[in-house]
Every structure is written in structure tokens, then in C-alpha cells.
Short mmCIF file of C-alpha atoms in Angstrom, two decimals:
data_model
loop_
_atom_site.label_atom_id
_atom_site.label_comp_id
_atom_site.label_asym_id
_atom_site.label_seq_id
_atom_site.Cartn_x
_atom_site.Cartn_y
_atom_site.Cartn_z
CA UNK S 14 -13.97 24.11 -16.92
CA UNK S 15 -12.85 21.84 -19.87
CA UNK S 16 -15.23 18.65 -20.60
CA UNK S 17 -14.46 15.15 -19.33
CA UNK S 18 -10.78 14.33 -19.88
CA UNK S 19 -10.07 11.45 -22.53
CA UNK S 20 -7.99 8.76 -20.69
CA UNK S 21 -5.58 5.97 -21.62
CA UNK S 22 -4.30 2.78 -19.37
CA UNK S 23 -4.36 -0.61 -18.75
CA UNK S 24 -7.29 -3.03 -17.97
CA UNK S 25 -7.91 -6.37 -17.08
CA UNK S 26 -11.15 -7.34 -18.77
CA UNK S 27 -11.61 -10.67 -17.11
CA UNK S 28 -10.63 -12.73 -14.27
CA UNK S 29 -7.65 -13.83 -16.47
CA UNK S 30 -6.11 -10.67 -15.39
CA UNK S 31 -4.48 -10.21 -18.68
CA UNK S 32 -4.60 -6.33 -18.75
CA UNK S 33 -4.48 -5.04 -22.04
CA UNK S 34 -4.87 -1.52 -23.72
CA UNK S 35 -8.04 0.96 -22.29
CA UNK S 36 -9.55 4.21 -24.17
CA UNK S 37 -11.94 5.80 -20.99
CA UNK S 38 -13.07 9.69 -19.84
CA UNK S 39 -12.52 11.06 -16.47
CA UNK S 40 -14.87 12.84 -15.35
CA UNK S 41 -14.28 17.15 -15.80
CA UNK S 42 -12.48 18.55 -13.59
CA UNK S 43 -15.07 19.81 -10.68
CA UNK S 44 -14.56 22.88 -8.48
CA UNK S 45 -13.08 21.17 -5.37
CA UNK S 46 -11.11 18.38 -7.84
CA UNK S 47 -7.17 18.63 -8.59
CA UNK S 48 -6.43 16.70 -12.20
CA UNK S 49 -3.38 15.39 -12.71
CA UNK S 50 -0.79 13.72 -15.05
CA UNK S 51 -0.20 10.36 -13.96
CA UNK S 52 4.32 9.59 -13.84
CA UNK S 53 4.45 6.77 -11.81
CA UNK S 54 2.44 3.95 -10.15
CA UNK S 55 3.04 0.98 -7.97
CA UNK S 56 1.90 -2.75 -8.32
CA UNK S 57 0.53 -3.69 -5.14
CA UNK S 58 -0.01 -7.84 -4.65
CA UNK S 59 -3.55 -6.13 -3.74
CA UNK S 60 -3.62 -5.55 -8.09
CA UNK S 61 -3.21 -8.75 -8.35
CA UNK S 62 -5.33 -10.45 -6.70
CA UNK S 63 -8.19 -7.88 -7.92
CA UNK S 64 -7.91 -8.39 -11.26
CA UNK S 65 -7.81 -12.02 -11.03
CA UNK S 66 -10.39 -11.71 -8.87
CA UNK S 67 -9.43 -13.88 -5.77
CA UNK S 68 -11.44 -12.13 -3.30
CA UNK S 69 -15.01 -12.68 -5.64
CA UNK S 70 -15.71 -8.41 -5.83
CA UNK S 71 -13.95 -7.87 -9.22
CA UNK S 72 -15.85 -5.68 -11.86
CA UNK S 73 -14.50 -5.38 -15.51
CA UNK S 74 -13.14 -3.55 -16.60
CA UNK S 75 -10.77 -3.12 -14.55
CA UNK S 76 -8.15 -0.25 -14.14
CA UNK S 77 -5.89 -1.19 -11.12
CA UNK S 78 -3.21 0.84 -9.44
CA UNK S 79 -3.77 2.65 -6.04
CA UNK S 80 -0.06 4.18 -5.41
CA UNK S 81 0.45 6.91 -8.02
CA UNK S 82 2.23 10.07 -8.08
CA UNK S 83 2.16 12.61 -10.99
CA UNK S 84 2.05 16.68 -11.47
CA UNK S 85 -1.20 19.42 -11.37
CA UNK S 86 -2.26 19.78 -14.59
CA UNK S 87 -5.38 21.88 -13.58
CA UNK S 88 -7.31 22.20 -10.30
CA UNK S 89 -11.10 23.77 -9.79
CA UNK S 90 -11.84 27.36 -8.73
CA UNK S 91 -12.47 26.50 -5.09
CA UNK S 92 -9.28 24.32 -4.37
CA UNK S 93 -6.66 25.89 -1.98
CA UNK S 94 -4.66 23.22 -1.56
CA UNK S 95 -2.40 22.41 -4.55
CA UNK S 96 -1.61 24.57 -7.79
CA UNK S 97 -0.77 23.91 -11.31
CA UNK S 98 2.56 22.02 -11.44
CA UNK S 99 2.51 20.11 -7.84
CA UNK S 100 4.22 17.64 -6.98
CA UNK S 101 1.32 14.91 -5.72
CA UNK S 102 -0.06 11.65 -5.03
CA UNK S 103 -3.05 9.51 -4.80
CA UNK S 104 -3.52 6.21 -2.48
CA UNK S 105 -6.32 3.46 -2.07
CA UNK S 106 -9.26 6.27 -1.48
CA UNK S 107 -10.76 9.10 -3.70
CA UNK S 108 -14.51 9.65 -1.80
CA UNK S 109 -15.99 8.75 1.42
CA UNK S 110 -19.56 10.23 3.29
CA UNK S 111 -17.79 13.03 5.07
CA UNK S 112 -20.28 13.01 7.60
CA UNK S 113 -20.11 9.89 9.64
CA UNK S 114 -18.02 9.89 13.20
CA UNK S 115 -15.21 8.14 10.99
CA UNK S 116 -14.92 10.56 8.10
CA UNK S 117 -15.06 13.66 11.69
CA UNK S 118 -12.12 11.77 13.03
CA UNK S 119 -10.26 11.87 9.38
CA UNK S 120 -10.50 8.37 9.30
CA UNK S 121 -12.10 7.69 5.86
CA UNK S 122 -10.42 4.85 5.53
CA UNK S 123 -13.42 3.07 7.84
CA UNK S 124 -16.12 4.93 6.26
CA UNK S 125 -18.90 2.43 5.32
CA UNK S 126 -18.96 4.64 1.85
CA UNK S 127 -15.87 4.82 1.68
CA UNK S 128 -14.79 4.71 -2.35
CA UNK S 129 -11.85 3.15 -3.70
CA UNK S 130 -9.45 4.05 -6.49
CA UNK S 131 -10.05 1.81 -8.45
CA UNK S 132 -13.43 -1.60 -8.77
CA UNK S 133 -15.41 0.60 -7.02
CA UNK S 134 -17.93 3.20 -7.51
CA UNK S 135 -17.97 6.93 -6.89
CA UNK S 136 -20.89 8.88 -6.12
CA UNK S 137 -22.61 9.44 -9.25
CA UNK S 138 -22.60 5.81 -10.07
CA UNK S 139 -19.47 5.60 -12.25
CA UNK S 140 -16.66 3.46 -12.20
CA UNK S 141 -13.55 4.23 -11.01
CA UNK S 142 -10.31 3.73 -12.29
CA UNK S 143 -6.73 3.03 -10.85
CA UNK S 144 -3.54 4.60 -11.45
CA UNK S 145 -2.23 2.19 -14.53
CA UNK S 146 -3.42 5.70 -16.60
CA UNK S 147 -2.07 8.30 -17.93
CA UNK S 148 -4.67 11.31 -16.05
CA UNK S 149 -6.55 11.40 -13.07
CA UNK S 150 -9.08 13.54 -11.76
CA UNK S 151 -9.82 13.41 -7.44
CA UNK S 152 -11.24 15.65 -5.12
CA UNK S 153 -8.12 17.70 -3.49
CA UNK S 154 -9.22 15.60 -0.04
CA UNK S 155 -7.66 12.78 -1.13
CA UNK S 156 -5.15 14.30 -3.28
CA UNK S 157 -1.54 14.40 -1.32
CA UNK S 158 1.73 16.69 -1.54
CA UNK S 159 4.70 15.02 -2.58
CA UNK S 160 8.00 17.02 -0.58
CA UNK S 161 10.54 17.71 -3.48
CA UNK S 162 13.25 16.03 -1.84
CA UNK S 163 11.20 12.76 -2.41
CA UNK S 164 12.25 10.70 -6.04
CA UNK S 165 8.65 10.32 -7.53
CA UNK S 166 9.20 7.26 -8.50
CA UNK S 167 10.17 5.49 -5.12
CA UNK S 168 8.08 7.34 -3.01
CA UNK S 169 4.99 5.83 -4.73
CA UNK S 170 4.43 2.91 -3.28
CA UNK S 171 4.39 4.49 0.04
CA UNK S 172 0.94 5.16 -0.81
CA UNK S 173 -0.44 2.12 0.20
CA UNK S 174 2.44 0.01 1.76
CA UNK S 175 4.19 2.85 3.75
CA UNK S 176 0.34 4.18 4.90
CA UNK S 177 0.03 0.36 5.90
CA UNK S 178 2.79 0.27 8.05
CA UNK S 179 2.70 3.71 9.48
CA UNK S 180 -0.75 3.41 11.15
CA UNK S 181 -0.55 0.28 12.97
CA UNK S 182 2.79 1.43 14.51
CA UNK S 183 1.50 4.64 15.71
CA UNK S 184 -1.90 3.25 16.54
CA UNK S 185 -0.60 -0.02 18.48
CA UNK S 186 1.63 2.08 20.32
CA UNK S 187 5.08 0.31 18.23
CA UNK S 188 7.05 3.27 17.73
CA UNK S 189 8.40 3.98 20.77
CA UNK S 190 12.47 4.01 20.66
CA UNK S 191 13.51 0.38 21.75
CA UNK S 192 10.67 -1.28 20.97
CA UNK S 193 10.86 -4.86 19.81
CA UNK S 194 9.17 -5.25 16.74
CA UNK S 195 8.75 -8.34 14.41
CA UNK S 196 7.69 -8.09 10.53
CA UNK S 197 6.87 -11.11 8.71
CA UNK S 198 7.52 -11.22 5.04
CA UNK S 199 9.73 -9.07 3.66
CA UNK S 200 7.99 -8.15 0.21
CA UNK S 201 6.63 -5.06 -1.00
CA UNK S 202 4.96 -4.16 2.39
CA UNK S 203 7.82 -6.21 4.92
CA UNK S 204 10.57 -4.39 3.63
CA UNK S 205 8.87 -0.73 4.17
CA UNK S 206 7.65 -2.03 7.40
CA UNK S 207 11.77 -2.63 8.72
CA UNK S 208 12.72 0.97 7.25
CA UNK S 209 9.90 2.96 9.04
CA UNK S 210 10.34 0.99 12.39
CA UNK S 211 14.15 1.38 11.99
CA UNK S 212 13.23 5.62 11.53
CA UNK S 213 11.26 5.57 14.85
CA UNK S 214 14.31 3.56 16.96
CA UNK S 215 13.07 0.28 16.68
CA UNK S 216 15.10 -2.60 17.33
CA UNK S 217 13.57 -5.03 14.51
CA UNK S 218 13.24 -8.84 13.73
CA UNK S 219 12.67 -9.97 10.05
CA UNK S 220 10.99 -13.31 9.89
CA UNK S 221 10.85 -15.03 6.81
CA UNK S 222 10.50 -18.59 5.56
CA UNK S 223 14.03 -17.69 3.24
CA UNK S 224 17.02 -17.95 4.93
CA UNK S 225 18.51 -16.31 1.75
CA UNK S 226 16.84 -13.11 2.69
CA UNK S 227 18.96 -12.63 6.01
CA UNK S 228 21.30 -11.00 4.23
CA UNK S 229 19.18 -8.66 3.10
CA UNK S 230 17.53 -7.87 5.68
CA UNK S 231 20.39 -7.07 7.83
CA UNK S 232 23.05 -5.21 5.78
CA UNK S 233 20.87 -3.70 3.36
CA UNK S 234 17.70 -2.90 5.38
CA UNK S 235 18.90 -2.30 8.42
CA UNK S 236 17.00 -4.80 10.49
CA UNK S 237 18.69 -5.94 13.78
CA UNK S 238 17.52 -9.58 13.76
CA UNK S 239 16.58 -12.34 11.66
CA UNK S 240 14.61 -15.90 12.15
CA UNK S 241 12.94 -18.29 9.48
CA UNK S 242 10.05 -19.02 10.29
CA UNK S 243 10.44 -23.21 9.63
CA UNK S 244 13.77 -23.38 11.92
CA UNK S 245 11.93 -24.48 15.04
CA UNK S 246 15.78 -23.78 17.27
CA UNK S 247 15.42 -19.82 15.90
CA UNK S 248 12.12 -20.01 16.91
CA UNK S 249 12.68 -21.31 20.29
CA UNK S 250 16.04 -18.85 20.82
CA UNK S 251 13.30 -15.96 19.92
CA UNK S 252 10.40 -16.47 21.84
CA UNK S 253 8.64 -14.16 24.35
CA UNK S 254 10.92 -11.14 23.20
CA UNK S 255 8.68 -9.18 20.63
CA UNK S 256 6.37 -6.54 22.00
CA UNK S 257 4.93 -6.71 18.58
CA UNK S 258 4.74 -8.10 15.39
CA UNK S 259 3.07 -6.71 11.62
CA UNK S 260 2.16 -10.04 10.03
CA UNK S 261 2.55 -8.51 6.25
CA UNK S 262 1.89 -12.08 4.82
CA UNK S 263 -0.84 -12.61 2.52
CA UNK S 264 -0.90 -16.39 1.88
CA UNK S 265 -1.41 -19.55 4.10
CA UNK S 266 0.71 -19.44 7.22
CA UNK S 267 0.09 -20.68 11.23
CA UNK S 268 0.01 -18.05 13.61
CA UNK S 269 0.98 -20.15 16.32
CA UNK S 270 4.18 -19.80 16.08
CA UNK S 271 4.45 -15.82 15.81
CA UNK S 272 2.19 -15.67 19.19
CA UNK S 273 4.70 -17.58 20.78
CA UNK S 274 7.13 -14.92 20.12
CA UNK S 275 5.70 -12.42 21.52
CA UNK S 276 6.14 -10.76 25.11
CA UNK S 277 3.29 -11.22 27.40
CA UNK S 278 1.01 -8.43 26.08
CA UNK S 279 2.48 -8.51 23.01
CA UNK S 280 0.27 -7.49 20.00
CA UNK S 281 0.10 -9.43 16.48
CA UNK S 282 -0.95 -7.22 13.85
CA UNK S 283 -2.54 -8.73 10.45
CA UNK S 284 -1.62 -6.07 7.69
CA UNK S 285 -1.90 -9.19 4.78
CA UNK S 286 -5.44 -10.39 3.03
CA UNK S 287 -5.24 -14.18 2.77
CA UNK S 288 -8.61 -15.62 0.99
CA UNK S 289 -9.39 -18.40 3.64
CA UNK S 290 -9.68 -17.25 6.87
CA UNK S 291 -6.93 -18.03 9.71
CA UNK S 292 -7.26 -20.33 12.85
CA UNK S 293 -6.49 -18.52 16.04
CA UNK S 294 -5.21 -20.29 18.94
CA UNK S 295 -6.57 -19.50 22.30
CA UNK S 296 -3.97 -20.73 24.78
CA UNK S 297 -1.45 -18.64 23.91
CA UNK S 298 -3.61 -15.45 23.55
CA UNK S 299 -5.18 -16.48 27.17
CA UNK S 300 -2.24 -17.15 28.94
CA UNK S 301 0.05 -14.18 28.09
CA UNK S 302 -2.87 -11.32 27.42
CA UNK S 303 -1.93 -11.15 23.66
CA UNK S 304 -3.90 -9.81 21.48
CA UNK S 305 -4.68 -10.40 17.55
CA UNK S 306 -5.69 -7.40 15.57
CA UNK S 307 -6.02 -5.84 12.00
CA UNK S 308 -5.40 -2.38 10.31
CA UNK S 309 -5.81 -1.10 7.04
CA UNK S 310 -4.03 1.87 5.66
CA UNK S 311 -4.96 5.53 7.26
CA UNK S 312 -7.28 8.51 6.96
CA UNK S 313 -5.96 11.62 4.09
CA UNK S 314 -4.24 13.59 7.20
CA UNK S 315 -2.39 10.56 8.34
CA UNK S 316 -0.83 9.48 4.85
CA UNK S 317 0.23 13.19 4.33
CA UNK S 318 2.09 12.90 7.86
CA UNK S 319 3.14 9.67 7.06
CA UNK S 320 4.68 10.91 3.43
CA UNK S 321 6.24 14.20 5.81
CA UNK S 322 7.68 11.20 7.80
CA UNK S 323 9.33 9.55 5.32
CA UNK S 324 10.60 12.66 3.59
CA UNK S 325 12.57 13.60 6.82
CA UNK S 326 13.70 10.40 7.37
CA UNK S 327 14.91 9.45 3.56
CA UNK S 328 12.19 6.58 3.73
CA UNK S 329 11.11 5.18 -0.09
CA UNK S 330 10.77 1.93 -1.40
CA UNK S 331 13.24 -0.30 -2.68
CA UNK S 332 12.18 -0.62 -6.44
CA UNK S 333 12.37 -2.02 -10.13
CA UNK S 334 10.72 0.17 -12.55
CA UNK S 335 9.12 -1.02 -15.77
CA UNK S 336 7.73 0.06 -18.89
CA UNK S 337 3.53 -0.50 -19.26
CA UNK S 338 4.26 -3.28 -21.92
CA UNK S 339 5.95 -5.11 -19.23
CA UNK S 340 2.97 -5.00 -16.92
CA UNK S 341 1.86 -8.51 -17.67
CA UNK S 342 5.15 -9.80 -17.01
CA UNK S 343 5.51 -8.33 -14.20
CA UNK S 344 2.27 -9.46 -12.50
CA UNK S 345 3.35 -13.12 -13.67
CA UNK S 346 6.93 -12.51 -11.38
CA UNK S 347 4.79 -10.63 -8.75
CA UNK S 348 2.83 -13.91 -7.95
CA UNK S 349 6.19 -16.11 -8.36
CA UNK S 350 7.71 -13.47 -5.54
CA UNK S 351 9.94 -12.59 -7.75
CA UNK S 352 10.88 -8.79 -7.50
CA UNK S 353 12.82 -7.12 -4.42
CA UNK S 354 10.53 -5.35 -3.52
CA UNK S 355 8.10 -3.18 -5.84
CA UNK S 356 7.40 -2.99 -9.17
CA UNK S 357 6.75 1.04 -9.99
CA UNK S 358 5.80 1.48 -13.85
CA UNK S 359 7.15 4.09 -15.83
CA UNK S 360 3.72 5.74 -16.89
CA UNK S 361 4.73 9.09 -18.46
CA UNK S 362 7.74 7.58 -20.52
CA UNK S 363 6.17 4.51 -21.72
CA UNK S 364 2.35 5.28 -22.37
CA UNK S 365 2.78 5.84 -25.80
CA UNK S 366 4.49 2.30 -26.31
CA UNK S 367 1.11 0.82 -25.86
CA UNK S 368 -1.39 3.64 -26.82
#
């Protein structure tokens, strides 16, 4: 095997969040890892508030980017999953125990070791670093294949939004044909959320606090309803006929009002990290046997089915792609809400614009 792999990207050296040009080494490639050339990567709002550090666990530097796809450049001598010029992709984990009753259920995801893509650390101690790079190096388990009829680039972000969808619809039992689901927000994760619940014959409410999304929403997206969220008559026309809803929204926002659109024994799902923590109202939980929950993307054989899923349905993201020296920029419109619906930088054709 070669020695570590020189590495190029973009880090965020500060809780400015200014990210700025990164020389680093990946590690060599081992004999169960899969190395590959980095094409395209998402900006999650998750990137964002990590390298600004909003959620006080930022470590600098700081190499974000946890929806990538890119082609096998090299893979050890005991891999038997992927070969030299795959198609492939890497999401929000790249290690985890392997020996708790999580990691036995393929649910890695929960593993109290679990290690993340990027601000975390792996199990010799080093740092790891995100997908705003040119090369990565993982262990094939958390490597995943990428069908050929996908486009790279708008597949991507299914990595982490379309994982963060998938599961809580399968897991919550809101995929059933018929269904009446609700999706709150319609950003980067919303807008994947309508397209895979549309896939499994869902009949599917956008709510929103924009009325100019409606349009949106139902012509271009497909969804089948639409109510803003401050228009207390929509509200009122709406209630009690969700059976669930996938609360996508990440800032400051009552939950009263979504509970009171649900069906007795209707199910609110949190998908969004807000930094202050929400207040829950009994009565309506009590008296109609709702419940509030939380999921968080998937275990490695979950986001493979849910990337087989979305291949056989035509399901990618809706996206603007950028060059890296528009990164900055476009974190600045990210906060601002200001892209429909995720950024995906151009990381093969643009690297050396920046190196």
C-alpha cells in the first residue's frame, strides 16, 4: 500500500466559520478501506452550524461536508465490496464499535462510538475530515454504491437528508400508500421529505410559514396539500387529519400547533436540531395518544436501501451547484434561506481554483 494520501479542502479555522484553503494527509489506504476521489459534496445547514459552532462541540480545524460522492481510486487487499472506478458515496458516519447490540442490528448510527465524518475522532485518535476535499479514505462499511442511473451530483445530498427522511418513514410506520403525512419546512431536508413520501403513495401536506412556497410545493414537488403555518383558518380547516408529521425545522417554532393537526395517534417526528430546547404541551399529547419523537439518519444497510430506493423511483435533490470559491457565499445565503434547496459543490472541477 501507498503512504498516507496528501489532501486538499476547505476549513473553517474558527467559530467565524470563514473556511478557507487546507493542505492535510489521509490516512493510507488500510486493507478493509476503499479511497476515493471526492466529485461532489452537499452543504448541509448541519455545516453550518458546526463550523460556527452553535451547538458548543466544534474543533478546528474544521473540514465539513458529510454528503459526498466520488469514484474508487484504490481499495485494500481484503475489500470485496467495491473496485477501482465505482461509482460511491459517503454520509454522516465512517467508524462505530461494531460490537454493541446497535452496531449487531446495523444501526451504527446509535452507537455510543459511533464516529463522524467530519469534528470528530476516529480510532487512532486523529481527526477526521468532511467531504469539502478533494480524497477520502473510509472503511468499505461505510462506503456506499452509487446505481449509474443516479446524476452524482444530485444524488449527494441524499446522504444525509434523503437517509433522514427515509428512516423515520419506514420506522414510524409512514409509508404505507394513503397515508397522511405532514412535512414542515421545505428546505434542503422538507423538500426530499415530499418526494420520498410522494414515491411510497403518500398523500402529503407542506407546511410552511411562506405562502410563496405553495406553488412550489404543489406543481413542482408534487405535494397534495399546503398550509402556512401563521394562517390560524388553514390551520383550523387542517386539523386532526395527519397521521404524521416530519418536523424538518431547525429554528424556533411552537409545536402546538402541528399536534393539533394530527389524527388521534398521530406521531410528530423532530428530524431538525434547534439550539434551545422545545416546550411540549401535554394536553394535546394526553388527550389524543400522540406521541413526540426523534430520528437521526440510518445504519450503512439502510442508506444503501434507501439510495436503491431512490434510484428506482428517480428520487434526487433539487440543487444549485457551485464552485469551492463560492463556498463562503454560499454558507452566507444558506443561513439567509436563500437557495431552493441544496447547495452541491463542484469539487473535482473547481479544486484547483483554490489550491
Amino acid at each position: 500500500m501507498m503512504d498516507s494520501h496528501k489532501a486538499f479542502g476547505l476549513a473553517a479555522k474558527d467559530s467565524s466559520g470563514l473556511l478557507t484553503p487546507f493542505k492535510f494527509s489521509r490516512r493510507e489506504t488500510g486493507d478493509v478501506d476503499v479511497t476515493l476521489k471526492v466529485m461532489f459534496c452537499g452543504i448541509c445547514h448541519s455545516d453550518l452550524s458546526n463550523i460556527k459552532n452553535y451547538w458548543g462541540v466544534a474543533n478546528y480545524p474544521m473540514v465539513p461536508g458529510h454528503e459526498f460522492v466520488g469514484i474508487v481510486t484504490e481499495v485494500g487487499n481484503k475489500v470485496s465490496k467495491f473496485k477501482v472506478g465505482d461509482r460511491v458515496g459517503v454520509g454522516c458516519l465512517v467508524g462505530a464499535c461494531h460490537s454493541c447490540d446497535n452496531c449487531s442490528r446495523d444501526l451504527e448510527n446509535y452507537c455510543s462510538k459511533a464516529i463522524f465524518t467530519y469534528n470528530s475522532s476516529y480510532y487512532d485518535g486523529s481527526t477526521t475530515y468532511g467531504g469539502y476535499s478533494d480524497i477520502m479514505v473510509a472503511n468499505e462499511r461505510y462506503v456506499v454504491r452509487i446505481p449509474d442511473s443516479m446524476p452524482f451530483d444530485a444524488c449527494a445530498p441524499l446522504l444525509y437528508a434523503g437517509i433522514t427522511v427515509y428512516i423515520p418513514m419506514k420506522y414510524f410506520g409512514l409509508c404505507e400508500p394513503g397515508t397522511c403525512l405532514g412535512v414542515v419546512g421545505l428546505g434542503g431536508v422538507g423538500h426530499v421529505s415530499v418526494k420520498f413520501a410522494k414515491a411510497f403513495g403518500m398523500k402529503v401536506t407542506v407546511i410552511s410559514t411562506s405562502p410563496d412556497k405553495e406553488k412550489e410545493a404543489i406543481e413542482h414537488l408534487g405535494a397534495d396539500s399546503f398550509v402556512v403555518s401563521r394562517n390560524q383558518e388553514q390551520l383550523l380547516a387542517a386539523m386532526a387529519t395527519l397521521d404524521g408529521i416530519l418536523d424538518t425545522v431547525s429554528g424556533p417554532h411552537s409545536l402546538l400547533p402541528l399536534l393539533g393537526l394530527l389524527k388521534s395517534d398521530g406521531k410528530l417526528i423532530m428530524l431538525g436540531l434547534p439550539d434551545k430546547p422545545f416546550e411540549v404541551p401535554c394536553f394535546p399529547l394526553v388527550f389524543g395518544r400522540k406521541t413526540v419523537a426523534g430520528s437521526t439518519i440510518g445504519g450503512m444497510k439502510e442508506t444503501q436501501e434507501m439510495i436503491d430506493f431512490a434510484a428506482k423511483h428517480n428520487i434526487t435533490a433539487d440543487i444549485e451547484v457551485v464552485p469551492m470559491d463560492y463556498v463562503n457565499t454560499a454558507m452566507e445565503r444558506l443561513a439567509k434561506g436563500d437557495v431552493r434547496y441544496r447547495f452541491v459543490i463542484d469539487i473535482a472541477n473547481t479544486v484547483s481554483k483554490i489550491a
